[in-house]
PDB file of C-alpha atoms and ligand atoms in Angstrom:
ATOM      1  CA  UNK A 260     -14.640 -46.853 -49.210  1.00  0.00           C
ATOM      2  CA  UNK A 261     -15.523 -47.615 -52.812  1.00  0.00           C
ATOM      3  CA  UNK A 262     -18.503 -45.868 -54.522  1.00  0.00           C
ATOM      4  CA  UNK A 263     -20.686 -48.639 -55.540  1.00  0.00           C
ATOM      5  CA  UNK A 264     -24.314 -47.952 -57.501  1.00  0.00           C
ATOM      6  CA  UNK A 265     -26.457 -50.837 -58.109  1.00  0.00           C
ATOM      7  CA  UNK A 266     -29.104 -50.739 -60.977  1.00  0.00           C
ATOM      8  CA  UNK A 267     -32.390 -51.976 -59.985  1.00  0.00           C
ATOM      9  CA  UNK A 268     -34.270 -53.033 -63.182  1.00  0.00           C
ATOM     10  CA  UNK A 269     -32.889 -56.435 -64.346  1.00  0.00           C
ATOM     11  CA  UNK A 270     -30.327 -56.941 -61.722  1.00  0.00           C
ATOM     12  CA  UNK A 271     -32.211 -56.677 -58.129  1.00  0.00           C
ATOM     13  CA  UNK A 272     -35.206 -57.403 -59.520  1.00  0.00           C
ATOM     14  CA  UNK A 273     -36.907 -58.988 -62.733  1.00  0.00           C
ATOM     15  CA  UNK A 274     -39.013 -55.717 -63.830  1.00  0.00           C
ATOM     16  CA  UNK A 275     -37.611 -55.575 -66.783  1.00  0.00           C
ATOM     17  CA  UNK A 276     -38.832 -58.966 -68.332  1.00  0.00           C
ATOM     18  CA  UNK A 277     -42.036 -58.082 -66.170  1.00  0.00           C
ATOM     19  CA  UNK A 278     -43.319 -55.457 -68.539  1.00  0.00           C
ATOM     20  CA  UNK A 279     -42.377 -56.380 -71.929  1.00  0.00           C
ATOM     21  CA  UNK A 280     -43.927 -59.565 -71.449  1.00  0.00           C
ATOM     22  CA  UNK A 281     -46.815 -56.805 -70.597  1.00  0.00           C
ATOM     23  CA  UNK A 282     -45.718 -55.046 -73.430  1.00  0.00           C
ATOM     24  CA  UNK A 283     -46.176 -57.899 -75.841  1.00  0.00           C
ATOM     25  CA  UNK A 284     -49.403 -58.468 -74.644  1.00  0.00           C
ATOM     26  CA  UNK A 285     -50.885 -55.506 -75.935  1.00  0.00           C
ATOM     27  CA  UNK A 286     -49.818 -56.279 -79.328  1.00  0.00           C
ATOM     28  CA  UNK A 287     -48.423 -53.008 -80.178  1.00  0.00           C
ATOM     29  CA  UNK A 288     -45.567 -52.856 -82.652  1.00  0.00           C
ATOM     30  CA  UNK A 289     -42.270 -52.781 -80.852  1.00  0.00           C
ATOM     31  CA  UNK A 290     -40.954 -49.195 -81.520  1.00  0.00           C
ATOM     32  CA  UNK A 291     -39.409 -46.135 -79.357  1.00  0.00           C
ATOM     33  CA  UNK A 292     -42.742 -44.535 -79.607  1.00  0.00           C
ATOM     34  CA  UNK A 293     -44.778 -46.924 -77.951  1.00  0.00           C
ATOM     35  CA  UNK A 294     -41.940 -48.255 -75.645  1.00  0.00           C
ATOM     36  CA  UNK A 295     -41.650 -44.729 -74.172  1.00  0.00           C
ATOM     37  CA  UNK A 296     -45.335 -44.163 -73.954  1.00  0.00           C
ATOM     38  CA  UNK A 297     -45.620 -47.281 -72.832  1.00  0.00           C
ATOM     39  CA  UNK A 298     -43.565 -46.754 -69.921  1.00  0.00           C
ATOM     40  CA  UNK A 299     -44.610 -43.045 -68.960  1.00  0.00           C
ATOM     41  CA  UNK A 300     -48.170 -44.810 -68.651  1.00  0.00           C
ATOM     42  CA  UNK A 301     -46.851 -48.017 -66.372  1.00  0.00           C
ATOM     43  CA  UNK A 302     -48.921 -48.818 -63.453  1.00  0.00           C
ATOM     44  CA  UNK A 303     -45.860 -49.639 -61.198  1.00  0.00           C
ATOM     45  CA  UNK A 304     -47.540 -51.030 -57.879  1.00  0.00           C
ATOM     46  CA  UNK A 305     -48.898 -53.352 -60.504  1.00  0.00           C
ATOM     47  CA  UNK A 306     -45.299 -54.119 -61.685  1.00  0.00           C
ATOM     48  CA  UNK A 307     -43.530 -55.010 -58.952  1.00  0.00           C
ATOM     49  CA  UNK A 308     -46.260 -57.151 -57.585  1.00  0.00           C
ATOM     50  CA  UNK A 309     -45.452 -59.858 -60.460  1.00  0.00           C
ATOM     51  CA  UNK A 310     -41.899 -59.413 -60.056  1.00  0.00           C
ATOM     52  CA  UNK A 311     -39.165 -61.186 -58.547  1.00  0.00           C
ATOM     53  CA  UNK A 312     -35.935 -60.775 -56.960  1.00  0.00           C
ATOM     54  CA  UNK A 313     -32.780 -61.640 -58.781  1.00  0.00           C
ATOM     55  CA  UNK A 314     -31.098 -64.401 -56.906  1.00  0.00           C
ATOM     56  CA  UNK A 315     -31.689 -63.476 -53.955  1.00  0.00           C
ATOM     57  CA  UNK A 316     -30.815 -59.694 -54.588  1.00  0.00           C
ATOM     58  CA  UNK A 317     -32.194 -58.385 -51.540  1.00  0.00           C
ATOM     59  CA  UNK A 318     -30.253 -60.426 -48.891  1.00  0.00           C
ATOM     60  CA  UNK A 319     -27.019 -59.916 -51.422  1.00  0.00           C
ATOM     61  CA  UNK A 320     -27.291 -56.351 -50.718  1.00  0.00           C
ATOM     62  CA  UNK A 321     -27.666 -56.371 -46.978  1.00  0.00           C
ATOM     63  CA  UNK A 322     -24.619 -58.769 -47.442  1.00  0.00           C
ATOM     64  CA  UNK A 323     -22.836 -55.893 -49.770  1.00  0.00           C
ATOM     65  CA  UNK A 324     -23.651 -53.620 -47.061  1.00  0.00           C
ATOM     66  CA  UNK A 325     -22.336 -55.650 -43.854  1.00  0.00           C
ATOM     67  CA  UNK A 326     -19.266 -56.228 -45.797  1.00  0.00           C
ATOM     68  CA  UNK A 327     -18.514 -52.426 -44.783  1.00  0.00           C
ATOM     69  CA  UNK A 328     -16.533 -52.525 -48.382  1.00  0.00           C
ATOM     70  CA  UNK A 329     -18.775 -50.118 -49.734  1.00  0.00           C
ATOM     71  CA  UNK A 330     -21.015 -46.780 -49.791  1.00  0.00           C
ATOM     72  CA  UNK A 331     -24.154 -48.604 -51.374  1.00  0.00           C
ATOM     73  CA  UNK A 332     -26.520 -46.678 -53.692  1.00  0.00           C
ATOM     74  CA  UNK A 333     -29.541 -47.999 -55.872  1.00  0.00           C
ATOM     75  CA  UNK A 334     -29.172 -45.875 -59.177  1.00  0.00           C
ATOM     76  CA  UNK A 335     -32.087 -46.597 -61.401  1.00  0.00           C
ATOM     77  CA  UNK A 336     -33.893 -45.001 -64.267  1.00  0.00           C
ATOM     78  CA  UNK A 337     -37.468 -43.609 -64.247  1.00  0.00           C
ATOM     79  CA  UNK A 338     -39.911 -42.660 -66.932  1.00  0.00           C
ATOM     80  CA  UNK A 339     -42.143 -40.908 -64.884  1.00  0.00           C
ATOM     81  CA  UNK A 340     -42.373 -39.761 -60.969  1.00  0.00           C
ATOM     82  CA  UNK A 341     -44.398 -42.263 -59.904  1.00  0.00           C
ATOM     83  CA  UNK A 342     -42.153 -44.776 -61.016  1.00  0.00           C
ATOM     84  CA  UNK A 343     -40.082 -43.281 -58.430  1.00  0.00           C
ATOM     85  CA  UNK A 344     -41.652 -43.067 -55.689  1.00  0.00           C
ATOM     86  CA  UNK A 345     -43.117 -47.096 -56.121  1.00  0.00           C
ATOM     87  CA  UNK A 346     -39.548 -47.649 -56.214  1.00  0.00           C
ATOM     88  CA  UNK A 347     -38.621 -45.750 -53.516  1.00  0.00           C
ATOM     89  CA  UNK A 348     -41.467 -48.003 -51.282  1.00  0.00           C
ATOM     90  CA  UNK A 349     -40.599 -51.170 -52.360  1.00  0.00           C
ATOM     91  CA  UNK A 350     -37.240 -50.982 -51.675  1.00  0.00           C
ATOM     92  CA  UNK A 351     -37.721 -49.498 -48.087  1.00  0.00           C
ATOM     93  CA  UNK A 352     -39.400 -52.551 -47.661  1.00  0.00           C
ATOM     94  CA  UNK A 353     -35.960 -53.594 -47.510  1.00  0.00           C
ATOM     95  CA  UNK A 354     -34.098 -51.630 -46.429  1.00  0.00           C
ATOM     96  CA  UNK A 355     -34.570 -48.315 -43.683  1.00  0.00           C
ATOM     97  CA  UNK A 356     -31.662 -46.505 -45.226  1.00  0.00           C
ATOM     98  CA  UNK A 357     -29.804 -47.070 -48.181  1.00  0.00           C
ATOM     99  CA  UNK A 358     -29.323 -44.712 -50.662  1.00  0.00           C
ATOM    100  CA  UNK A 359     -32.054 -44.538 -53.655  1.00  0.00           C
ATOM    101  CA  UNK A 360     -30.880 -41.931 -56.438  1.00  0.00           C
ATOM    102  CA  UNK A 361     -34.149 -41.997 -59.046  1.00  0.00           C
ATOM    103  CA  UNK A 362     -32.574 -40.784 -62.723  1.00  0.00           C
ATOM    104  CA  UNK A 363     -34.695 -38.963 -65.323  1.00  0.00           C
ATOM    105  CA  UNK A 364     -34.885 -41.358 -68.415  1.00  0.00           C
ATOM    106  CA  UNK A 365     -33.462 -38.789 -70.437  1.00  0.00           C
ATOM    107  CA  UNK A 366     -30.372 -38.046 -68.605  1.00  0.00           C
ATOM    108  CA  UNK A 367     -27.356 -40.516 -68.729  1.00  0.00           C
ATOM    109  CA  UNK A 368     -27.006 -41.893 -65.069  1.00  0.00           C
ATOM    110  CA  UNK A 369     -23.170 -40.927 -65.527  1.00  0.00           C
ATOM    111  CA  UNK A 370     -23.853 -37.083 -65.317  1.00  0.00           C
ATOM    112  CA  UNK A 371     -25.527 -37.922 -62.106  1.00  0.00           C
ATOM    113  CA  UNK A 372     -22.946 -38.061 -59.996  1.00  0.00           C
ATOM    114  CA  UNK A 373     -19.214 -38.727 -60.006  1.00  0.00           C
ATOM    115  CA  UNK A 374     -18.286 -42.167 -61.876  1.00  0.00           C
ATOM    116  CA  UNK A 375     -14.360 -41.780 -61.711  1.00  0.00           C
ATOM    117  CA  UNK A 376     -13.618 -44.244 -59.191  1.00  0.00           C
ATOM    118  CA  UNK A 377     -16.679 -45.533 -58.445  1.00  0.00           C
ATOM    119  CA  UNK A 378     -18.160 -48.945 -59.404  1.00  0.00           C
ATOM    120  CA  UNK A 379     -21.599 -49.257 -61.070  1.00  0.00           C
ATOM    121  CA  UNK A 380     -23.266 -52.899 -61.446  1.00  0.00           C
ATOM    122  CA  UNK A 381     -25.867 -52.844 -64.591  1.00  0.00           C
ATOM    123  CA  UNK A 382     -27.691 -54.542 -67.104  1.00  0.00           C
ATOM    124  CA  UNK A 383     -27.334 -52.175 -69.824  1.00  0.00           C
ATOM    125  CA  UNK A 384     -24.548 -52.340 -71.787  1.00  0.00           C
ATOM    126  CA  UNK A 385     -24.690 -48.556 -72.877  1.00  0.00           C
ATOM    127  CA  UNK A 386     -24.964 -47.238 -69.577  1.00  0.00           C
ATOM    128  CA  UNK A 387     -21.807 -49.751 -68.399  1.00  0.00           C
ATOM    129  CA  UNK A 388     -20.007 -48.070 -72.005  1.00  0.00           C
ATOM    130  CA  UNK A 389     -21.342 -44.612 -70.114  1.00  0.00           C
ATOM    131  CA  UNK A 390     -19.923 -45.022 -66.925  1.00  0.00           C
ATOM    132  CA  UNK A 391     -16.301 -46.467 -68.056  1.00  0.00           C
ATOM    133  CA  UNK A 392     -15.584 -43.203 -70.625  1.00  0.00           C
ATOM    134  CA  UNK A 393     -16.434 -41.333 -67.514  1.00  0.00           C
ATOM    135  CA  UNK A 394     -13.625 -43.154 -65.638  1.00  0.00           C
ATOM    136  CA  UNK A 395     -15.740 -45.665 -64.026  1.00  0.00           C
ATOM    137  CA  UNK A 396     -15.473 -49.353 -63.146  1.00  0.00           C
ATOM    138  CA  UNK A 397     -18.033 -51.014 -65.138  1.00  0.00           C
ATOM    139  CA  UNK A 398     -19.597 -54.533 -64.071  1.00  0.00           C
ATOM    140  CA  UNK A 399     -22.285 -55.850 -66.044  1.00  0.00           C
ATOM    141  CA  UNK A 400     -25.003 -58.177 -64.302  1.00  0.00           C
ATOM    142  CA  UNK A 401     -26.262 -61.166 -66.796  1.00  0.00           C
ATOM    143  CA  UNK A 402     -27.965 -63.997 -66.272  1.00  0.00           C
ATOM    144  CA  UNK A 403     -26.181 -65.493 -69.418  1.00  0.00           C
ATOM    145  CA  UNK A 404     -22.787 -63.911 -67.815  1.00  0.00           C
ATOM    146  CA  UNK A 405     -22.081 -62.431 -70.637  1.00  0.00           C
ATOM    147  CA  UNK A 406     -20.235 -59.438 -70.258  1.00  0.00           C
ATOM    148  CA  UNK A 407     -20.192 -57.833 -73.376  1.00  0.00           C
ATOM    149  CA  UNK A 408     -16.220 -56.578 -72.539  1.00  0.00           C
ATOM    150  CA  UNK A 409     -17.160 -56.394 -68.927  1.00  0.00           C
ATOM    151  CA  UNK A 410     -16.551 -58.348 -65.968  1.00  0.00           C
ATOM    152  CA  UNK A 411     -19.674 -59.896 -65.155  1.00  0.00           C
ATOM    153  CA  UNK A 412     -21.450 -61.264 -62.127  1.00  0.00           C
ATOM    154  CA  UNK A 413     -25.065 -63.069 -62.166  1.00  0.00           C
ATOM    155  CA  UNK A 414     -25.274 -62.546 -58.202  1.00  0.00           C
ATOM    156  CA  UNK A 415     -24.616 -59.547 -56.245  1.00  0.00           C
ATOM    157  CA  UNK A 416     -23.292 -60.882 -53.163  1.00  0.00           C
ATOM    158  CA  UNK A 417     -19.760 -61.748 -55.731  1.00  0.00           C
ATOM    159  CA  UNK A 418     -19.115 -58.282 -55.547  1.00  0.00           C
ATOM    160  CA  UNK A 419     -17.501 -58.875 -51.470  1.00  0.00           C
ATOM    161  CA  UNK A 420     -14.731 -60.662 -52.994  1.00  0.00           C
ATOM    162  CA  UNK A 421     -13.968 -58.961 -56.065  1.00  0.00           C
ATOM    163  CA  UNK A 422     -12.682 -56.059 -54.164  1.00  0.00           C
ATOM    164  CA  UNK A 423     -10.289 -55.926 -51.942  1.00  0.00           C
TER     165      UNK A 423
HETATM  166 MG1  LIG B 269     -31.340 -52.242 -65.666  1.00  0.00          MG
END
């Protein structure tokens, strides 16, 4: 079976225009500085109680996961520890026992684990660029669908049929 991580901000669910707009409302000039204090600080129960899922993200992925095409994985960035574990909750809200592997911020997701072979699905272009130097099959999730050089989906549950 195919490797398959799925990122969780911006493609299962909306966090990610969740706190800039909470960002923006502190009026604080958009640099690196105060984007990565910013989210070091982030109350994250408070998060992901405004956010939404993506299309219906969460019954895509127990779709994904019935398909039996797959070893499933959520494989999302964290600024801080208790981003992780908030994750961690909210998605075992969902689901008893996928896989959840929380990555420091400052470590590429691709020297997590093994990428050769293995599909990721993510918003980020530079992680997607990342992933395929490592050997990887990139797919980039956008709501625009567009793929910046990569196949791209705007629904997870399109991922069934596009391997075989
Ligand atoms: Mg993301």
């Amino acid at each position: 079976m195919t490797n398959l991580y799925i990122d969780f901000d911006g493609v299962i669910v909306n966090s990610i225009d969740v706190t800039y707009e909470m960002f923006d409302k502190l009026g604080l000039e958009r640099n690196e500085e105060n984007y990565s204090k910013f989210y070091r600080e982030l109350d994250w129960n408070d998060v992901l109680s405004k956010c939404e899922a993506i299309h219906d993200s969460w019954k895509c992925l127990d779709k994904i996961i019935k398909s039996k095409k797959f070893n499933v994985a959520i494989l999302t960035h964290v600024n801080s520890l208790e981003e992780a574990v908030v994750k961690v909750h909210e998605i075992r809200k969902h689901f008893r026992d996928i896989t959840i592997i929380p990555v420091p911020k400052a470590i590429s997701k691709t020297s997590m684990l093994k990428a050769e072979g293995a599909v990721l699905v993510d918003d980020f272009v530079h992680n997607l660029d990342e992933w395929h130097q490592a050997g990887g099959y990139s797919i980039r999730f956008d709501l625009d669908m567009d793929g910046k050089g990569y196949p791209v989906i705007d629904r997870l549950d399109v991922l069934i049929d596009m391997f075989d």
